[in-house]
Short mmCIF file of C-alpha atoms in Angstrom, two decimals:
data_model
loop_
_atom_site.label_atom_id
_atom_site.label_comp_id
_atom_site.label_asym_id
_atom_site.label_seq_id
_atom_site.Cartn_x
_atom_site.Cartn_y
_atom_site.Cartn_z
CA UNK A 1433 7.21 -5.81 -1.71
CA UNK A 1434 9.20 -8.64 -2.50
CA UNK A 1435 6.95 -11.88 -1.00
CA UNK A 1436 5.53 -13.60 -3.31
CA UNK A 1437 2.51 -14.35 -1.53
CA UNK A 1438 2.05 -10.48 -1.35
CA UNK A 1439 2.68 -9.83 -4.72
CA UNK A 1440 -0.42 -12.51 -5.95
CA UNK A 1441 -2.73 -10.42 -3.34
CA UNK A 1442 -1.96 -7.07 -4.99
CA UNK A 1443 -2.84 -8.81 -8.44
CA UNK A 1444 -5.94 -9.80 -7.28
CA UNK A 1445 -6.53 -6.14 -5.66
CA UNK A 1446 -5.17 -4.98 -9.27
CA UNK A 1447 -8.33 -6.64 -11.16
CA UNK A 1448 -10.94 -4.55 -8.96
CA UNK A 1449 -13.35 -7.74 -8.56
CA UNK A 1450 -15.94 -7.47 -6.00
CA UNK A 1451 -16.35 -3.55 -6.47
CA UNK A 1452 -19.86 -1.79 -6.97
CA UNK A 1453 -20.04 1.66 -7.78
CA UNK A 1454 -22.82 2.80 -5.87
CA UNK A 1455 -24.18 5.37 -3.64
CA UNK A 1456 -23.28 3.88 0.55
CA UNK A 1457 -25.90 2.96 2.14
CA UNK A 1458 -25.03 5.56 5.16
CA UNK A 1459 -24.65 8.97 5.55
CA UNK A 1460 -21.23 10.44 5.65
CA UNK A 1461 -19.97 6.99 4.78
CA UNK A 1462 -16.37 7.26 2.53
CA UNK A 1463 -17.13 3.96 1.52
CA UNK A 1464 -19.24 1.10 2.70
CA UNK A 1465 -17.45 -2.62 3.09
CA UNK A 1466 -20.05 -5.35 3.82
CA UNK A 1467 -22.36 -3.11 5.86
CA UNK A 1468 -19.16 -1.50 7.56
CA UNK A 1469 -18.48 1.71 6.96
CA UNK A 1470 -15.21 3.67 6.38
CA UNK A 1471 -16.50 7.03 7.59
CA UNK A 1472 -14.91 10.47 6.01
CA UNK A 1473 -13.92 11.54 8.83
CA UNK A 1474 -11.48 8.25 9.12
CA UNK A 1475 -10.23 8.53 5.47
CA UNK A 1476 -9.51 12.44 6.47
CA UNK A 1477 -7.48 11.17 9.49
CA UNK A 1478 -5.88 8.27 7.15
CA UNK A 1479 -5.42 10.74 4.46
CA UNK A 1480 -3.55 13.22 6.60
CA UNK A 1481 -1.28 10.41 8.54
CA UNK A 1482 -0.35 9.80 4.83
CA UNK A 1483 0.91 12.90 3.45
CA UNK A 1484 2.77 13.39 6.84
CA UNK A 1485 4.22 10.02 6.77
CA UNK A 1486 5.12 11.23 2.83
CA UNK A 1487 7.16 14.67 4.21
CA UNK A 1488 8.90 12.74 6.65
CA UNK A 1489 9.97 10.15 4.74
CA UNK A 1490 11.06 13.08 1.92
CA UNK A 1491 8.65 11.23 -0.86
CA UNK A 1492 6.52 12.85 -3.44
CA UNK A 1493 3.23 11.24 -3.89
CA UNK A 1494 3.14 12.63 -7.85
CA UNK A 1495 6.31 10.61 -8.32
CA UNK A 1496 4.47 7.38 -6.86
CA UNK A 1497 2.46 7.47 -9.81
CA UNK A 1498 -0.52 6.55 -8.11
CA UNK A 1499 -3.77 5.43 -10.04
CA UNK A 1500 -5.68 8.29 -8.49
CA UNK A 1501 -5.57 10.86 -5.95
CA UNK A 1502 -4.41 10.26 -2.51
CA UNK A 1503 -7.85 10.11 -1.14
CA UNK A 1504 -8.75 7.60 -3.77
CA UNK A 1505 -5.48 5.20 -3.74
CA UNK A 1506 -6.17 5.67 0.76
CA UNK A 1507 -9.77 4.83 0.46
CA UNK A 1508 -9.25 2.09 -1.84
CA UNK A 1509 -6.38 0.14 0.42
CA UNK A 1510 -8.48 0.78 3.23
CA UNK A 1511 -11.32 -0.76 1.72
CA UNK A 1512 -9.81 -3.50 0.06
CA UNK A 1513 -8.02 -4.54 3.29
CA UNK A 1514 -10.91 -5.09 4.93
CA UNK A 1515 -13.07 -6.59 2.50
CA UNK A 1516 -10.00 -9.28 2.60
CA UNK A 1517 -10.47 -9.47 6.27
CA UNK A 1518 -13.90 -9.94 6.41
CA UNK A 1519 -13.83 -11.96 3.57
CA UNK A 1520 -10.93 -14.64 5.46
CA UNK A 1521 -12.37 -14.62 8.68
CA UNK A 1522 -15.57 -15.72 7.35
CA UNK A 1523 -14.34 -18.88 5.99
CA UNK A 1524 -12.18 -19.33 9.52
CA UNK A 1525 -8.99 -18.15 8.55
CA UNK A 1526 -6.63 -16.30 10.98
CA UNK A 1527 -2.97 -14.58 11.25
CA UNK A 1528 -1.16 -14.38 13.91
CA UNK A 1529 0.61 -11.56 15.32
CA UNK A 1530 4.12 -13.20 15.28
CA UNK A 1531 3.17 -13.97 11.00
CA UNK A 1532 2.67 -10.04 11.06
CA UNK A 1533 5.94 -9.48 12.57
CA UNK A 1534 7.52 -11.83 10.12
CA UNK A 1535 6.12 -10.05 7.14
CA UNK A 1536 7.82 -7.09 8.39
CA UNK A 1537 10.90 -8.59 9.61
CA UNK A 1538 11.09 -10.20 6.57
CA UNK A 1539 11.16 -6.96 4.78
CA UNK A 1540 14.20 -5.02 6.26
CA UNK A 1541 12.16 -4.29 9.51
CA UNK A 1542 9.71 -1.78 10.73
CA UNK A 1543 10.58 1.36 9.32
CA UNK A 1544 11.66 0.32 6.02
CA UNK A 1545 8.50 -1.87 5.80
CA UNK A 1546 6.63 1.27 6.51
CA UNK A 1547 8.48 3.39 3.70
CA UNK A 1548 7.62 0.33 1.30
CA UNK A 1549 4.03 0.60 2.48
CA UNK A 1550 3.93 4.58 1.85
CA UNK A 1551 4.33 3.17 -1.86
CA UNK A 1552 1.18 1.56 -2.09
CA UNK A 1553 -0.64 4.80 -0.08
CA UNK A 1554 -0.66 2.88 3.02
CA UNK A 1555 -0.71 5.13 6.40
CA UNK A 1556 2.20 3.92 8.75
CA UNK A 1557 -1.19 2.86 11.62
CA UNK A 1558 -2.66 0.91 9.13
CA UNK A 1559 0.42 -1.14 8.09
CA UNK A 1560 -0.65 -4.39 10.33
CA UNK A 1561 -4.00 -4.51 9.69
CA UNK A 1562 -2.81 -4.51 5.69
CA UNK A 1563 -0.53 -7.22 6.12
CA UNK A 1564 -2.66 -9.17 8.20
CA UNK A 1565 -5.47 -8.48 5.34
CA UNK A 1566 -2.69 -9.26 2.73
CA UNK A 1567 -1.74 -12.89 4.73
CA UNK A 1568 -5.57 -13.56 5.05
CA UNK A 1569 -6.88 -14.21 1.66
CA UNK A 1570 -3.21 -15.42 1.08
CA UNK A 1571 -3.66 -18.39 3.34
CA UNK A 1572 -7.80 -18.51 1.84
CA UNK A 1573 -6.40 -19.11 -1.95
CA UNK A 1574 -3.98 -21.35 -0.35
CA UNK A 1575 -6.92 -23.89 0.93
CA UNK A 1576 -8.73 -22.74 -1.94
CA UNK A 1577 -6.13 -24.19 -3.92
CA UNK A 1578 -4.17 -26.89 -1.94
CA UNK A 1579 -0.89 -25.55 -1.30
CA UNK A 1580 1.30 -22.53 -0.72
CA UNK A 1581 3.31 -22.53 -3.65
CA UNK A 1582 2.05 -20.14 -7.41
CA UNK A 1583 0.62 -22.67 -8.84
CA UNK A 1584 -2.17 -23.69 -5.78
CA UNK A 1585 -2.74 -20.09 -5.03
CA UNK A 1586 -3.27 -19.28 -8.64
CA UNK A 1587 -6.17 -22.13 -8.38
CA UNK A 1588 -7.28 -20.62 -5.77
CA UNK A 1589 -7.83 -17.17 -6.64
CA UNK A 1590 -10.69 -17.72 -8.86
CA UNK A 1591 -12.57 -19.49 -5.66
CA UNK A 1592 -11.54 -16.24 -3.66
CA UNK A 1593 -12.42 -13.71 -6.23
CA UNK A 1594 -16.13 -15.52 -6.49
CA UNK A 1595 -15.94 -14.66 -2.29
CA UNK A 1596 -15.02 -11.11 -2.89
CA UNK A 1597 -17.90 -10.78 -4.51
CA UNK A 1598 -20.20 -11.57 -1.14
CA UNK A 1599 -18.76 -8.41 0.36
CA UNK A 1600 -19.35 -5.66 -2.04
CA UNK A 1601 -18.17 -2.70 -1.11
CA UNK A 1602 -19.93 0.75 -1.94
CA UNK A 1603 -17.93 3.93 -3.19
CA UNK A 1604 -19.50 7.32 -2.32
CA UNK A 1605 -19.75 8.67 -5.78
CA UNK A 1606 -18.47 12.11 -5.03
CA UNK A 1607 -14.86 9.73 -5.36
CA UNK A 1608 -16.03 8.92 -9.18
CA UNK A 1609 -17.39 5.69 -10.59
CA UNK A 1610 -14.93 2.87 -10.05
CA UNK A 1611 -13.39 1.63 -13.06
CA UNK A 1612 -14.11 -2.27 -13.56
CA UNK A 1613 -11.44 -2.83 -16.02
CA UNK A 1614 -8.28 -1.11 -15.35
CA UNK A 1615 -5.98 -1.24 -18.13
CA UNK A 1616 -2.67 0.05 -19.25
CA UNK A 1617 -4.63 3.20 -21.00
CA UNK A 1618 -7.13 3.43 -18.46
CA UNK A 1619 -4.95 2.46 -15.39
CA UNK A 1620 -7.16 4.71 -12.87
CA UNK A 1621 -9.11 3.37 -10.02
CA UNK A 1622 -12.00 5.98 -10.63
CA UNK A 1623 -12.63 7.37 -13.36
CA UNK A 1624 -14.46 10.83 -14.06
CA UNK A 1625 -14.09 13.95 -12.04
CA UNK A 1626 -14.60 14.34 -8.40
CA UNK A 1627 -13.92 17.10 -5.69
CA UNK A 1628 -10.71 15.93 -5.13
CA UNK A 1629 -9.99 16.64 -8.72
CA UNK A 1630 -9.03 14.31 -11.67
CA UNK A 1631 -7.47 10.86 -11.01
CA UNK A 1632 -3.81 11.47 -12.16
CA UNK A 1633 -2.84 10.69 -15.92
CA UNK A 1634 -0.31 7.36 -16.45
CA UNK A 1635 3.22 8.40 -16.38
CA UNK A 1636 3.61 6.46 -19.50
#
């Protein structure tokens, strides 16, 4: 994704902040965001849309070089999206529909916004609700920082991250524990093993 604004949300999302790795607080929960929860049954659904989208679009998801499994990298956008949402809306933010359709637009349109999307292990019906996440805690680190250009939102990420941290979301631990400090060597959102087998190795 080429929007700059985009690219400092997936940073944040990069650094894992706000994460607990705990058991969720409901039963057949995927994961837990803020006392919402993401059943299995929806990451199933999400999961499948996914690899569908993938043969379709005549992609590999090995040669995405994903930081985990496809249930793992799908749970954790889904997740993350709406811990930004929450997160946003609390502190009176909103998008509009037509700033979703820009995003897109802006991108080469619908489909080819969509095929970007598949990149990140986003499912083609959760591409809105993404970018509206995405242009959420965008325009938060933007008041957080007093402006829309690097510099303010780089001020006000650390304000954002601190608000992250009042929606913590819960993993269900058959995923793994989640890893708080991803790194080069250790660039896997979960580490250890989990029924969906081993989070994939870096591609080097």
């Amino acid at each position: 994704m080429k929007s700059t604004r985009v690219r400092v949300i997936l940073a944040v999302a990069a650094t894992g902040v706000a994460l607990t790795a705990c058991s969720p607080s409901q039963v057949g929960a995927a994961a837990v965001v803020g006392g919402d929860r993401i059943s299995s049954g929806e990451l199933d659904r999400n999961v499948q849309e996914y690899e569908a989208a993938l043969d379709r679009a005549d992609m590999s998801a090995v040669k995405q070089q994903f930081p985990g499994s496809v249930p793992q990298v799908v749970l954790y956008q889904l997740a993350t999206a709406r811990q930004y949402a929450k997160v946003a809306g609390s502190k009176g933010v909103t998008v509009t529909e037509g700033e979703v359709d820009q995003v897109i637009n802006s991108q080469g349109g619908a489909a080819q916004y969509e095929q970007q999307l598949l990149q990140k292990a986003v499912a083609p019906s959760q591409v809105r609700a993404y970018t509206r996440a995405s242009l959420m805690i965008t325009k938060l680190m933007a008041k957080y920082g007093g402006g829309a250009d690097q510099e303010a939102l780089q001020r006000g990420q650390q304000q954002v991250i601190d608000d992250l941290r009042s929606v913590p979301i819960e993993w269900n631990p058959r995923f793994g524990r989640i890893n708080p400090q991803p790194s080069q060597e250790q660039p896997q959102i979960f580490t250890a093993e989990d029924r969906f087998g081993k989070a994939s190795e870096p591609a080097g």
